[in-house]
Coordinates of C-alpha atoms in Angstrom, one line a residue:
Chain Z
X1009 CA 84.9 112.6 120.9
X1010 CA 84.5 112.4 117.2
X1011 CA 86.1 109.7 115.3
X1012 CA 87.5 109.9 111.8
X1013 CA 85.8 107.9 109.1
X1014 CA 87.5 104.5 108.5
X1015 CA 88.1 104.0 112.2
X1016 CA 86.7 100.8 113.5
X1017 CA 83.8 101.4 115.8
X1018 CA 84.6 98.2 117.6
X1019 CA 87.8 99.8 118.8
X1020 CA 85.8 102.5 120.7
X1021 CA 86.4 101.2 124.2
X1022 CA 89.7 99.4 123.6
X1023 CA 92.8 100.9 125.1
X1024 CA 93.9 102.5 128.3
X1025 CA 93.0 105.8 129.9
X1026 CA 95.2 108.8 129.2
X1027 CA 97.0 108.6 132.6
X1028 CA 98.2 105.0 132.0
X1029 CA 99.2 106.0 128.4
X1030 CA 101.4 108.7 129.9
X1031 CA 103.0 106.1 132.1
X1032 CA 103.4 103.7 129.1
X1033 CA 105.1 106.5 127.1
X1034 CA 107.3 107.4 130.0
X1035 CA 108.5 103.8 130.4
X1036 CA 109.0 103.7 126.6
X1037 CA 111.3 106.8 126.7
X1038 CA 113.3 105.5 129.7
X1039 CA 114.0 102.2 128.1
X1040 CA 114.6 103.8 124.7
X1041 CA 117.2 106.1 126.3
X1042 CA 118.8 103.2 128.2
X1043 CA 119.0 101.0 125.1
X1044 CA 120.3 103.7 122.8
X1045 CA 122.2 106.0 125.2
X1046 CA 125.7 104.9 123.9
X1047 CA 124.6 105.2 120.2
X1048 CA 122.9 108.5 120.7
X1049 CA 126.0 109.9 122.4
X1050 CA 128.2 108.6 119.6
X1051 CA 125.9 110.2 117.1
X1052 CA 126.1 113.5 119.0
X1053 CA 129.9 113.5 118.9
X1054 CA 129.8 113.2 115.1
X1055 CA 127.8 116.5 114.8
X1056 CA 129.5 119.6 113.5
X1057 CA 131.5 121.5 116.2
X1058 CA 129.5 124.2 117.7
X1059 CA 126.8 125.0 120.3
X1060 CA 124.4 122.3 119.1
X1061 CA 127.1 119.6 119.4
X1062 CA 128.2 120.9 122.8
X1063 CA 124.6 120.9 124.1
X1064 CA 123.8 117.3 122.9
X1065 CA 127.2 115.9 124.1
X1066 CA 126.7 117.4 127.6
X1067 CA 123.1 116.2 127.8
X1068 CA 123.8 112.7 126.5
X1069 CA 127.1 112.0 128.4
X1070 CA 125.5 111.0 131.7
X1071 CA 123.0 108.9 129.8
X1072 CA 125.8 107.2 127.9
X1073 CA 127.4 106.2 131.2
X1074 CA 124.2 104.8 132.6
X1075 CA 123.5 102.9 129.4
X1076 CA 127.0 101.5 129.3
X1077 CA 127.1 100.6 133.0
X1078 CA 123.8 98.8 132.9
X1079 CA 124.8 96.9 129.9
X1080 CA 121.5 97.7 128.1
X1081 CA 123.4 99.3 125.3
X1082 CA 124.5 95.8 124.2
X1083 CA 121.1 95.2 122.5
X1084 CA 121.6 98.0 120.0
X1085 CA 125.3 97.4 119.8
X1086 CA 124.9 93.7 119.0
X1087 CA 122.1 94.3 116.6
X1088 CA 124.2 96.7 114.6
X1089 CA 127.2 94.4 114.7
X1090 CA 125.2 91.4 113.5
X1091 CA 122.0 92.1 111.6
X1092 CA 122.9 95.7 110.7
X1093 CA 126.3 94.8 109.5
X1094 CA 125.0 91.9 107.5
X1095 CA 122.5 94.0 105.7
X1096 CA 125.0 96.7 104.9
X1097 CA 127.7 94.3 103.9
X1098 CA 125.6 92.6 101.2
X1099 CA 124.7 96.0 99.9
X1100 CA 128.3 97.1 99.5
X1101 CA 128.7 95.1 96.3
Chain S
X1091 CA 112.0 118.1 112.0
X1092 CA 112.1 114.5 110.9
X1093 CA 110.2 111.7 112.7
X1094 CA 113.1 109.2 113.3
X1095 CA 115.4 111.7 115.1
X1096 CA 116.5 112.4 118.6
X1097 CA 115.2 116.0 118.3
X1098 CA 111.7 114.7 117.4
X1099 CA 111.8 112.2 120.2
X1100 CA 112.6 115.1 122.7
X1101 CA 110.0 117.3 121.1
X1102 CA 107.3 114.6 121.2
X1103 CA 108.0 113.8 124.8
X1104 CA 107.7 117.5 125.9
X1105 CA 104.5 118.2 123.8
X1106 CA 102.9 114.9 124.9
X1107 CA 103.6 115.7 128.6
X1108 CA 102.2 119.2 128.2
X1109 CA 99.1 118.1 126.3
X1110 CA 98.0 115.6 129.0
X1111 CA 99.3 117.7 131.8
X1112 CA 97.1 120.7 130.9
X1113 CA 93.9 118.8 130.6
X1114 CA 92.2 121.2 133.1
X1115 CA 93.2 124.3 131.2
X1116 CA 91.6 124.0 127.7
X1117 CA 92.8 127.3 126.3
X1118 CA 96.5 127.0 127.3
X1119 CA 96.3 123.4 126.1
X1120 CA 95.2 124.5 122.7
X1121 CA 97.7 127.3 122.6
X1122 CA 100.5 124.8 123.5
X1123 CA 99.5 122.4 120.8
X1124 CA 99.5 125.2 118.2
X1125 CA 102.8 126.6 119.4
X1126 CA 104.3 123.1 119.2
X1127 CA 103.0 122.6 115.7
X1128 CA 104.4 125.9 114.6
X1129 CA 107.7 125.1 116.3
X1130 CA 107.8 121.7 114.5
X1131 CA 107.2 123.5 111.2
X1132 CA 109.4 126.4 112.0
X1133 CA 112.3 124.1 112.6
X1134 CA 112.8 124.1 108.8
X1135 CA 112.3 127.9 108.6
X1136 CA 110.4 130.3 110.8
X1137 CA 109.2 132.1 107.6
X1138 CA 107.3 128.9 106.7
X1139 CA 105.6 128.8 110.1
X1140 CA 104.5 132.4 109.7
X1141 CA 103.1 131.6 106.3
X1142 CA 101.2 128.7 107.7
X1143 CA 99.8 130.8 110.5
X1144 CA 98.8 133.5 108.0
X1145 CA 97.1 130.9 105.8
X1146 CA 95.2 129.6 108.8
X1147 CA 94.0 133.0 109.9
X1148 CA 93.1 134.2 106.4
X1149 CA 91.3 131.1 105.4
X1150 CA 89.3 131.0 108.6
X1151 CA 88.4 134.7 108.2
X1152 CA 87.1 133.9 104.7
X1153 CA 85.2 130.9 106.0
X1154 CA 83.5 133.0 108.7
X1155 CA 82.5 135.6 106.1
X1156 CA 81.1 133.0 103.8
X1157 CA 79.2 131.3 106.6
X1158 CA 77.7 134.6 107.8
X1159 CA 76.8 136.0 104.4
X1160 CA 73.4 135.4 103.0
X1161 CA 74.1 137.0 99.6
X1162 CA 74.7 134.1 97.1
X1163 CA 76.7 136.4 94.7
X1164 CA 78.9 137.7 97.5
X1165 CA 79.5 134.1 98.8
X1166 CA 80.4 133.0 95.3
X1167 CA 82.8 135.8 94.8
X1168 CA 84.4 135.2 98.2
X1169 CA 84.9 131.5 97.6
X1170 CA 86.3 132.1 94.1
X1171 CA 88.7 134.7 95.6
X1172 CA 89.8 132.4 98.5
X1173 CA 90.3 129.3 96.2
X1174 CA 92.2 131.5 93.7
X1175 CA 94.4 133.0 96.4
X1176 CA 95.2 129.6 97.9
X1177 CA 96.1 128.2 94.5
X1178 CA 98.0 131.3 93.5
X1179 CA 100.2 131.0 96.6
X1180 CA 100.7 127.3 95.9
X1181 CA 101.4 128.0 92.3
X1182 CA 104.0 130.8 92.9
X1183 CA 106.0 128.5 95.2
X1184 CA 105.6 125.3 93.3
X1185 CA 105.2 126.1 89.6
X1186 CA 107.0 129.4 88.9
X1187 CA 110.2 127.7 87.9
X1188 CA 108.4 125.1 85.9
X1189 CA 106.3 127.6 84.0
X1190 CA 109.2 129.8 83.2
X1191 CA 111.9 127.3 82.3
X1192 CA 109.9 124.4 80.9
X1193 CA 106.9 126.1 79.4
X1194 CA 107.4 129.8 78.5
X1195 CA 111.1 129.7 77.5
X1196 CA 110.7 126.7 75.1
X1197 CA 107.7 128.4 73.6
X1198 CA 109.5 131.7 73.3
X1199 CA 112.7 130.3 71.7
X1200 CA 111.4 129.7 68.1
X1201 CA 109.3 132.9 68.3
X1202 CA 112.3 135.0 69.3
X1203 CA 114.5 133.3 66.7
X1204 CA 112.0 134.3 64.0
X1205 CA 111.7 137.9 65.4
X1206 CA 115.4 138.2 65.9
X1207 CA 115.1 138.9 69.6
X1208 CA 117.0 135.9 71.0
X1209 CA 119.6 138.1 72.7
X1210 CA 116.7 139.8 74.6
X1211 CA 115.3 136.5 75.6
X1212 CA 118.7 135.4 77.0
X1213 CA 119.0 138.6 78.9
X1214 CA 115.6 138.2 80.3
X1215 CA 116.4 134.6 81.4
X1216 CA 119.6 135.9 83.1
X1217 CA 117.6 138.4 85.0
X1218 CA 114.7 136.2 86.0
X1219 CA 116.4 132.9 86.8
X1220 CA 118.3 134.1 89.9
X1221 CA 115.0 135.3 91.3
X1222 CA 113.3 132.0 90.6
X1223 CA 116.2 130.0 92.1
X1224 CA 115.6 132.0 95.4
X1225 CA 112.1 130.6 95.7
X1226 CA 112.1 127.8 98.2
X1227 CA 109.2 125.5 98.3
X1228 CA 107.8 125.4 101.8
X1229 CA 107.7 121.8 102.9
X1230 CA 104.1 120.3 103.0
X1231 CA 102.5 123.4 101.4
X1232 CA 100.5 121.2 99.0
X1233 CA 99.0 119.3 101.9
X1234 CA 97.9 122.2 104.1
X1235 CA 96.7 124.2 101.1
X1236 CA 94.4 121.3 100.2
X1237 CA 93.2 121.0 103.8
X1238 CA 92.5 124.8 103.9
X1239 CA 90.7 124.6 100.6
X1240 CA 88.5 121.7 101.7
X1241 CA 87.5 123.6 104.8
X1242 CA 86.4 126.8 103.0
X1243 CA 84.7 124.9 100.2
X1244 CA 82.8 122.7 102.7
X1245 CA 81.7 125.8 104.6
X1246 CA 80.6 127.3 101.3
X1247 CA 78.6 124.2 100.5
X1248 CA 77.3 124.2 104.1
X1249 CA 78.6 120.7 104.5
X1250 CA 80.8 121.7 107.5
X1251 CA 80.0 124.3 110.2
X1252 CA 82.6 127.0 110.5
X1253 CA 85.3 126.4 113.2
X1254 CA 84.4 127.8 116.6
X1255 CA 87.5 129.9 116.7
X1256 CA 90.6 130.7 114.6
X1257 CA 92.6 128.8 117.2
X1258 CA 90.6 125.6 116.5
X1259 CA 91.1 126.0 112.8
X1260 CA 94.8 126.8 113.2
X1261 CA 95.2 123.6 115.3
X1262 CA 93.4 121.7 112.6
X1263 CA 95.5 123.0 109.8
X1264 CA 98.9 122.9 111.6
X1265 CA 98.5 119.8 113.8
X1266 CA 102.1 118.6 113.5
X1267 CA 101.8 114.8 112.9
X1268 CA 100.1 115.3 109.6
X1269 CA 101.3 118.7 108.6
X1270 CA 104.1 117.9 106.3
X1271 CA 103.0 114.8 104.3
X1272 CA 99.4 114.1 105.2
X1273 CA 97.1 112.3 105.5
X1274 CA 94.9 115.2 104.2
X1275 CA 92.4 115.1 107.0
X1276 CA 89.0 116.7 106.3
X1277 CA 87.7 119.5 108.5
X1278 CA 84.5 117.4 109.2
X1279 CA 86.7 114.7 110.7
X1280 CA 89.3 116.7 112.7
X1281 CA 87.7 120.1 113.5
X1282 CA 85.2 118.7 116.0
X1283 CA 88.1 117.0 117.7
X1284 CA 90.1 120.2 117.8
X1285 CA 87.1 122.1 119.3
X1286 CA 86.8 119.8 122.3
X1287 CA 90.2 118.2 123.2
X1288 CA 90.1 114.7 124.6
X1289 CA 90.0 114.5 128.4
X1290 CA 91.8 112.0 130.7
X1291 CA 88.8 109.6 130.7
X1292 CA 89.2 108.9 127.0
X1293 CA 90.5 105.4 126.1
X1294 CA 93.7 105.6 124.0
X1295 CA 94.4 102.7 121.7
X1296 CA 98.0 102.4 122.7
X1297 CA 98.4 99.0 121.0
X1298 CA 97.3 100.4 117.7
X1299 CA 99.4 103.5 118.1
X1300 CA 102.5 101.5 118.9
X1301 CA 102.0 99.1 116.0
X1302 CA 101.5 102.0 113.6
X1303 CA 104.5 104.0 114.8
X1304 CA 106.9 101.0 115.1
X1305 CA 105.6 99.5 111.8
X1306 CA 106.0 102.8 110.1
X1307 CA 109.5 103.2 111.4
X1308 CA 110.4 99.7 110.2
X1309 CA 108.9 100.4 106.8
X1310 CA 110.8 103.7 106.4
X1311 CA 114.1 103.1 108.2
X1312 CA 114.8 99.5 107.2
X1313 CA 112.8 98.7 104.0
X1314 CA 112.4 102.0 102.2
X1315 CA 115.9 103.3 102.9
X1316 CA 117.5 100.0 101.9
X1317 CA 115.6 99.7 98.7
X1318 CA 116.3 103.3 97.8
X1319 CA 120.0 103.1 98.6
X1320 CA 120.8 99.7 97.0
X1321 CA 118.4 99.2 94.2
X1322 CA 116.2 102.2 93.1
X1323 CA 118.7 105.1 93.3
X1324 CA 121.5 103.5 91.5
X1325 CA 119.3 102.3 88.6
X1326 CA 117.5 105.7 88.2
X1327 CA 120.8 107.6 88.5
X1328 CA 122.6 105.6 85.7
X1329 CA 120.1 103.4 83.9
X1330 CA 122.6 103.0 81.0
X1331 CA 124.9 101.0 83.3
X1332 CA 122.4 98.3 84.0
X1333 CA 120.8 95.4 82.1
X1334 CA 117.1 94.7 81.8
X1335 CA 116.9 92.5 84.9
X1336 CA 118.6 95.1 87.1
X1337 CA 116.4 97.9 85.8
X1338 CA 113.3 95.9 86.4
X1339 CA 114.6 95.3 90.0
X1340 CA 115.2 99.0 90.4
X1341 CA 111.7 99.8 89.2
X1342 CA 110.1 97.2 91.5
X1343 CA 112.3 98.5 94.3
X1344 CA 111.1 102.0 93.7
X1345 CA 107.4 100.9 93.7
X1346 CA 107.9 99.3 97.1
X1347 CA 110.1 102.1 98.4
X1348 CA 107.6 104.8 97.7
X1349 CA 104.9 102.7 99.3
X1350 CA 106.9 101.9 102.4
X1351 CA 108.1 105.5 102.6
X1352 CA 104.8 107.3 102.2
X1353 CA 102.6 104.8 104.1
X1354 CA 105.2 104.9 106.9
X1355 CA 104.7 108.6 107.3
X1356 CA 101.0 108.2 107.3
X1357 CA 101.2 105.4 109.9
X1358 CA 103.5 107.4 112.2
X1359 CA 101.2 110.4 111.8
X1360 CA 98.1 108.4 112.7
X1361 CA 99.9 106.7 115.6
X1362 CA 101.2 109.9 117.0
X1363 CA 97.8 111.5 116.7
X1364 CA 96.2 108.6 118.5
X1365 CA 98.5 109.1 121.5
X1366 CA 97.2 112.7 121.6
X1367 CA 93.7 111.4 121.5
X1368 CA 92.9 112.4 117.9
X1369 CA 91.7 110.0 115.2
X1370 CA 92.8 110.2 111.5
X1371 CA 91.3 108.2 108.7
X1372 CA 93.3 105.3 107.2
X1373 CA 95.5 106.5 104.2
X1374 CA 96.7 103.3 102.7
X1375 CA 95.1 99.9 102.5
X1376 CA 97.4 97.4 100.8
X1377 CA 97.4 99.2 97.4
X1378 CA 99.4 96.5 95.6
X1379 CA 96.7 93.9 96.3
X1380 CA 94.4 95.8 93.9
X1381 CA 92.9 94.0 91.0
X1382 CA 92.1 97.1 89.0
X1383 CA 93.6 100.5 88.8
X1384 CA 90.4 102.0 90.1
X1385 CA 90.7 99.8 93.1
X1386 CA 94.4 100.8 93.4
X1387 CA 93.3 104.4 93.8
X1388 CA 90.8 103.4 96.5
X1389 CA 93.7 101.9 98.4
X1390 CA 96.6 104.3 97.7
X1391 CA 96.9 107.8 99.4
X1392 CA 93.1 107.5 100.1
X1393 CA 92.9 111.0 101.5
X1394 CA 94.2 112.5 98.3
X1395 CA 92.1 110.3 96.0
X1396 CA 88.9 111.2 97.9
X1397 CA 89.9 114.9 98.0
X1398 CA 90.4 114.9 94.2
X1399 CA 87.1 113.1 93.8
X1400 CA 85.1 115.4 96.0
X1401 CA 86.6 118.8 95.1
X1402 CA 87.6 118.2 91.4
X1403 CA 86.0 115.2 89.8
X1404 CA 82.5 115.7 91.1
X1405 CA 82.4 119.5 90.6
X1406 CA 83.6 118.9 87.0
X1407 CA 80.5 116.8 86.5
X1408 CA 81.7 113.4 87.7
X1409 CA 79.9 110.6 86.0
X1410 CA 76.6 112.4 85.7
X1411 CA 77.0 113.7 82.1
X1412 CA 77.5 110.6 80.0
X1413 CA 80.4 108.2 79.5
X1414 CA 82.5 110.5 77.2
X1415 CA 82.3 113.4 79.7
X1416 CA 83.0 111.0 82.6
X1417 CA 86.2 109.9 80.9
X1418 CA 87.3 113.5 80.2
X1419 CA 86.6 114.4 83.8
X1420 CA 88.6 111.4 85.0
X1421 CA 91.5 112.3 82.7
X1422 CA 91.5 115.9 83.8
X1423 CA 91.3 115.0 87.5
X1424 CA 94.4 112.7 87.2
X1425 CA 96.2 115.2 85.0
X1426 CA 95.8 117.8 87.7
X1427 CA 96.6 115.2 90.4
X1428 CA 99.8 114.5 88.6
X1429 CA 100.7 118.2 88.5
X1430 CA 99.9 118.5 92.2
X1431 CA 102.7 116.0 92.9
X1432 CA 105.3 118.1 91.2
X1433 CA 106.2 120.7 88.7
X1434 CA 107.5 118.7 85.7
X1435 CA 106.4 117.1 82.5
X1436 CA 107.1 113.6 84.0
X1437 CA 104.4 114.3 86.7
X1438 CA 102.0 115.6 84.1
X1439 CA 102.6 112.4 82.0
X1440 CA 102.2 110.3 85.1
X1441 CA 98.8 111.8 85.8
X1442 CA 97.8 111.5 82.2
X1443 CA 98.8 107.9 82.1
X1444 CA 96.7 107.1 85.2
X1445 CA 93.7 109.1 83.8
X1446 CA 94.0 107.4 80.4
X1447 CA 94.3 103.9 81.8
X1448 CA 91.4 104.4 84.2
X1449 CA 89.2 105.6 81.3
X1450 CA 90.3 102.6 79.2
X1451 CA 89.7 100.3 82.1
X1452 CA 86.1 101.4 82.4
X1453 CA 85.6 100.9 78.6
X1454 CA 87.2 97.4 78.6
X1455 CA 85.3 96.2 81.7
X1456 CA 82.0 97.4 80.2
X1457 CA 82.8 95.7 76.9
X1458 CA 83.7 92.5 78.7
X1459 CA 80.5 92.7 80.7
X1460 CA 82.4 93.0 84.0
X1461 CA 81.1 95.1 86.9
X1462 CA 82.8 98.4 87.5
X1463 CA 84.1 97.3 90.8
X1464 CA 85.8 93.9 90.9
X1465 CA 83.6 91.5 92.7
X1466 CA 84.7 89.7 95.9
X1467 CA 84.0 86.3 94.4
X1468 CA 86.6 86.6 91.6
X1469 CA 88.4 83.3 91.3
X1470 CA 91.8 82.9 92.9
X1471 CA 93.6 82.7 89.5
X1472 CA 91.8 85.6 88.0
X1473 CA 92.4 87.7 91.1
X1474 CA 96.1 86.8 91.2
X1475 CA 96.5 87.6 87.5
X1476 CA 94.7 90.9 88.0
X1477 CA 96.9 91.8 90.9
X1478 CA 100.1 90.9 89.0
X1479 CA 98.9 92.9 86.0
X1480 CA 98.0 96.0 87.9
X1481 CA 101.3 95.9 89.8
X1482 CA 103.1 96.0 86.4
X1483 CA 100.8 98.9 85.2
X1484 CA 101.5 100.9 88.4
X1485 CA 105.2 100.1 88.3
X1486 CA 105.4 101.5 84.8
X1487 CA 103.8 104.7 86.0
X1488 CA 106.4 104.9 88.8
X1489 CA 109.1 105.2 86.1
X1490 CA 107.5 108.5 85.0
X1491 CA 107.1 109.6 88.7
X1492 CA 110.7 108.8 89.7
X1493 CA 112.7 109.7 86.6
X1494 CA 114.0 113.3 86.8
X1495 CA 113.7 113.9 83.0
X1496 CA 112.0 112.3 80.0
X1497 CA 115.5 111.3 78.8
X1498 CA 115.9 109.1 81.8
X1499 CA 112.4 107.6 81.2
X1500 CA 113.6 106.7 77.7
X1501 CA 116.8 105.2 79.1
X1502 CA 114.9 103.1 81.6
X1503 CA 112.4 101.8 79.0
X1504 CA 115.1 101.1 76.5
X1505 CA 117.2 99.4 79.2
X1506 CA 114.3 97.1 80.2
X1507 CA 114.3 95.7 76.7
X1508 CA 118.0 94.8 76.8
X1509 CA 118.2 91.4 78.4
X1510 CA 121.3 89.4 78.8
X1511 CA 124.5 89.7 80.8
X1512 CA 124.9 89.1 84.5
X1513 CA 122.8 91.0 87.1
X1514 CA 124.8 93.1 89.5
X1515 CA 122.0 94.0 91.8
X1516 CA 120.2 90.7 92.3
X1517 CA 121.1 89.0 95.6
X1518 CA 119.5 87.0 98.3
X1519 CA 119.2 90.2 100.5
X1520 CA 117.7 92.2 97.7
X1521 CA 115.0 89.5 97.1
X1522 CA 114.4 89.3 100.9
X1523 CA 113.9 93.0 101.3
X1524 CA 111.7 93.2 98.2
X1525 CA 109.5 90.4 99.6
X1526 CA 109.3 92.1 103.0
X1527 CA 108.4 95.4 101.3
X1528 CA 105.5 93.6 99.6
X1529 CA 104.4 91.8 102.8
X1530 CA 104.3 94.8 105.0
X1531 CA 101.1 95.8 103.3
X1532 CA 99.4 93.4 105.7
X1533 CA 100.1 96.1 108.3
X1534 CA 97.6 98.4 106.5
X1535 CA 94.0 99.1 107.4
X1536 CA 92.7 97.2 110.4
X1537 CA 94.2 93.8 109.5
X1538 CA 96.4 93.9 112.6
X1539 CA 93.4 94.6 114.9
X1540 CA 93.9 91.2 116.8
X1541 CA 97.6 92.1 117.4
X1542 CA 96.7 95.6 118.7
X1543 CA 94.1 94.0 121.0
X1544 CA 96.6 91.5 122.4
X1545 CA 99.2 94.2 122.9
X1546 CA 96.5 96.4 124.5
X1547 CA 95.9 93.8 127.2
X1548 CA 99.5 93.7 128.3
X1549 CA 100.5 95.8 131.4
X1550 CA 101.3 99.3 130.3
X1551 CA 104.9 99.1 131.5
X1552 CA 105.4 96.0 129.4
X1553 CA 104.0 97.7 126.4
X1554 CA 106.4 100.6 126.8
X1555 CA 109.4 98.4 127.4
X1556 CA 108.6 96.1 124.4
X1557 CA 108.1 99.2 122.2
X1558 CA 111.5 100.6 123.2
X1559 CA 113.1 97.2 122.5
X1560 CA 111.5 96.9 119.0
X1561 CA 112.5 100.5 118.2
X1562 CA 116.1 99.7 119.3
X1563 CA 116.2 96.7 117.0
X1564 CA 114.9 98.8 114.1
X1565 CA 117.5 101.4 114.8
X1566 CA 120.2 98.7 114.9
X1567 CA 119.1 97.1 111.7
X1568 CA 118.5 100.3 109.7
X1569 CA 121.3 102.1 107.9
X1570 CA 123.0 105.0 109.6
X1571 CA 121.8 108.5 108.8
X1572 CA 118.3 109.8 108.3
X1573 CA 116.8 110.1 104.8
X1574 CA 113.9 112.5 104.4
X1575 CA 110.5 111.2 103.4
X1576 CA 109.8 111.2 99.6
X1577 CA 106.6 113.1 99.9
X1578 CA 108.3 116.0 101.7
X1579 CA 109.1 117.4 98.3
X1580 CA 105.4 117.7 97.3

């Protein structure tokens, strides 16, 4: 495969094969959904009323339950309540 | 479709699965990628997607004709026609309003006043303006037009072979990660990759891709958005309300915001492409570490700088025809580069400022007996002073770039001279975010190679889980809402 100029040639054989990359991306999406399920659902409920909102709310509701039950939502929740809030608070001068 | 959104995450997951799931079926795989790219673009407007497809097909047809033709005159006519047609389309969408309201009307006003036809001019304006207001600039048109131009010109110069099929070229032009805001990837780099898609045996640099995507999201969602919301936007919206220190903070904040915003897009694009098995060139390389303005342009938006060099500066004569002509060519290149960024006098002035400074820099360095390129053995103090100076030079140019009108430029410059009174924007958080905005330049280029390599050695499930964890932290820290990338407007 051709490489774009500027790419390090030393990186030619670094990395993992495509199948393992797919697995990695799959794991990423599963954890991403579990960590952010509650926030994503809350965000969907804030959408304008209509078909798009109904779609996202119905899709994300089961995810929100799993995320809340597993307790993994706490990572996002606590980050928002601590670091996120601090960053926003100082900005509301 | 914006990168840091749920819709994009879903889109990416589906296209990624299809791309690697269809490895045994090359044609459907290519068609899926093109359809996905058109869907990505058509998410703004399906008319834009049709326009992009038409641009791909027509430019490819012209390139095939140019490639096959042996008649030099015919080839010259065709390349002139193709370049003009591309620039005309870009011009109509991008510059009609500017040409009419900021150029033709101001010129016509004194003329009409002398001829006593002011009423007719007003009537004409009333008729034309509603039509101009209806023209919507297709997002990313400047980027894909430049890619298409580079392809047909390279085929004309016989530097690049013509694409094997219209499908390959359409995939090159429309490939979704870089479609909207670059990097402007050359046909010679990407077309061969589009001709033969990577198979499952290819090694994907997941560590690098993850670092680029997550680093990009951090730069955009945390740093750029914060700087924009709390420092740059307030200052540029009402400069008369702030003192010199606050205005200076606002200008510095914008300098770092535009870097974090634009380099973030490039990084995410490069990272996403890597996961699909495609390689893009680096687009930013710590630009604010530059010692000269020339070096800055070798580090900032590298794909545009090299595009302007190869397709404008060198065809104009480059540095081959004496020092005066070189300076004129440099000035013209940057003037047009400024105009490429936007239809407005502030952008024209921004380009002129860079062109003039670069010409002056060449003269001064020659008079001082310094080499054209800063040498690596420059002393620490001189290097530091050079970096600080060039940062100020570039920051001044960002005032022209960011200010909506020349009046605001004047307010900003006047305000910077008014010192005294308490600062309302300076805080520990502001200082921290500014410092972080400067330090994230270390993510550029291949400086993080050791980190990518370490990450690459972790078990893949750990890589995926850690990436999700970091993304969650970024989402938690960043402000709510999604701000579009600055370069979408160009």
